[in-house]
Amino acid sequence: MEMVIDFKGVDTADKMHTKLKHAFGFPDFYGANIHALMDCLGDIRYPEYGMSEVTIGENEVLNLTIKNFPYENDIIINIFFLAIKYVNAKSIRNEESPSIHLILI
């Protein structure tokens, strides 16, 4: 599955969480913090949990392209990369292929 998100104008963690919540269709109770992001992204293979409208199958990978990634913002970098790392580590622990391939342009 392919997905493109434009981070233009995303210069705070709050804006990043808002952008990702809308792009992935996270639930209204999404907490807009790193733990909520890890939980919601970590369940994209489990649509029955209702944590994301974007879902992938058991052996599917989400090719996630982020346009205009704010490389100069260490807070966004740390939150976003740690969340992706957590999601892929969860998949590997479950003996699955990594869930998300990240492409930054």
Short mmCIF file of C-alpha atoms in Angstrom, two decimals:
data_model
loop_
_atom_site.label_atom_id
_atom_site.label_comp_id
_atom_site.label_asym_id
_atom_site.label_seq_id
_atom_site.Cartn_x
_atom_site.Cartn_y
_atom_site.Cartn_z
CA MET A 1 0.00 0.00 0.00
CA GLU A 2 1.23 3.48 -0.86
CA MET A 3 0.55 6.62 1.16
CA VAL A 4 1.89 10.17 0.79
CA ILE A 5 1.63 12.81 3.52
CA ASP A 6 2.83 16.38 3.02
CA PHE A 7 4.38 17.82 6.19
CA LYS A 8 4.59 21.33 4.75
CA GLY A 9 3.92 23.73 7.62
CA VAL A 10 4.42 21.01 10.24
CA ASP A 11 6.81 22.73 12.63
CA THR A 12 5.58 21.50 16.02
CA ALA A 13 4.80 18.11 17.52
CA ASP A 14 1.14 19.16 17.90
CA LYS A 15 0.88 19.94 14.18
CA MET A 16 2.51 16.60 13.35
CA HIS A 17 0.03 14.72 15.53
CA THR A 18 -2.89 16.59 13.95
CA LYS A 19 -1.60 15.84 10.45
CA LEU A 20 -1.10 12.14 11.22
CA LYS A 21 -4.44 11.82 13.02
CA HIS A 22 -6.28 13.09 9.95
CA ALA A 23 -4.15 11.19 7.43
CA PHE A 24 -4.52 7.84 9.18
CA GLY A 25 -8.01 8.36 10.58
CA PHE A 26 -7.02 7.83 14.20
CA PRO A 27 -9.95 7.77 16.66
CA ASP A 28 -11.31 10.92 18.30
CA PHE A 29 -9.71 9.93 21.60
CA TYR A 30 -6.21 9.91 20.02
CA GLY A 31 -3.95 11.37 22.71
CA ALA A 32 -1.55 13.30 20.45
CA ASN A 33 1.59 11.99 22.15
CA ILE A 34 4.27 9.47 21.26
CA HIS A 35 2.58 6.60 23.09
CA ALA A 36 -0.74 7.19 21.33
CA LEU A 37 1.09 7.41 17.99
CA MET A 38 2.88 4.13 18.64
CA ASP A 39 -0.39 2.46 19.66
CA CYS A 40 -2.36 3.66 16.64
CA LEU A 41 0.36 2.99 14.05
CA GLY A 42 1.23 -0.29 15.76
CA ASP A 43 -2.28 -1.55 15.11
CA ILE A 44 -2.49 -0.87 11.36
CA ARG A 45 -2.38 -4.64 10.79
CA TYR A 46 -5.27 -5.13 13.19
CA PRO A 47 -8.33 -3.30 11.80
CA GLU A 48 -10.54 -4.95 14.42
CA TYR A 49 -8.95 -2.67 17.05
CA GLY A 50 -10.28 0.44 15.30
CA MET A 51 -7.17 2.50 15.94
CA SER A 52 -6.62 3.57 12.32
CA GLU A 53 -8.74 3.83 9.20
CA VAL A 54 -5.59 2.99 7.22
CA THR A 55 -4.90 -0.71 7.53
CA ILE A 56 -2.67 -3.27 5.88
CA GLY A 57 -2.87 -7.01 5.57
CA GLU A 58 -0.77 -9.57 7.39
CA ASN A 59 1.99 -9.69 4.78
CA GLU A 60 1.47 -6.20 3.39
CA VAL A 61 3.74 -3.19 3.89
CA LEU A 62 2.78 0.47 4.03
CA ASN A 63 5.15 2.49 1.85
CA LEU A 64 4.80 5.83 3.62
CA THR A 65 6.23 8.85 1.81
CA ILE A 66 6.59 12.05 3.79
CA LYS A 67 7.03 15.16 1.68
CA ASN A 68 8.63 18.27 3.19
CA PHE A 69 9.85 16.47 6.29
CA PRO A 70 11.16 19.03 8.84
CA TYR A 71 14.73 17.74 9.17
CA GLU A 72 15.71 20.69 11.34
CA ASN A 73 13.16 19.87 14.07
CA ASP A 74 14.71 17.40 16.50
CA ILE A 75 11.49 16.96 18.48
CA ILE A 76 9.50 15.89 15.43
CA ILE A 77 12.36 13.70 14.23
CA ASN A 78 12.60 11.91 17.58
CA ILE A 79 8.88 11.35 18.03
CA PHE A 80 8.23 10.26 14.46
CA PHE A 81 11.25 7.99 14.06
CA LEU A 82 10.79 6.37 17.48
CA ALA A 83 7.16 5.61 16.61
CA ILE A 84 8.10 4.03 13.27
CA LYS A 85 10.90 2.07 14.95
CA TYR A 86 8.45 0.79 17.58
CA VAL A 87 5.88 -0.25 14.96
CA ASN A 88 8.42 -2.18 12.91
CA ALA A 89 9.97 -3.79 15.99
CA LYS A 90 6.48 -4.93 17.06
CA SER A 91 5.99 -6.54 13.65
CA ILE A 92 9.35 -8.29 13.85
CA ARG A 93 8.59 -9.54 17.38
CA ASN A 94 5.36 -11.00 15.96
CA GLU A 95 7.45 -12.72 13.25
CA GLU A 96 5.98 -10.49 10.54
CA SER A 97 7.70 -8.26 8.05
CA PRO A 98 8.12 -4.62 9.08
CA SER A 99 4.82 -2.76 8.72
CA ILE A 100 6.09 0.60 7.47
CA HIS A 101 8.74 1.49 4.90
CA LEU A 102 9.47 5.18 5.32
CA ILE A 103 10.47 7.42 2.43
CA LEU A 104 11.41 11.02 3.16
CA ILE A 105 11.50 13.56 0.32
#
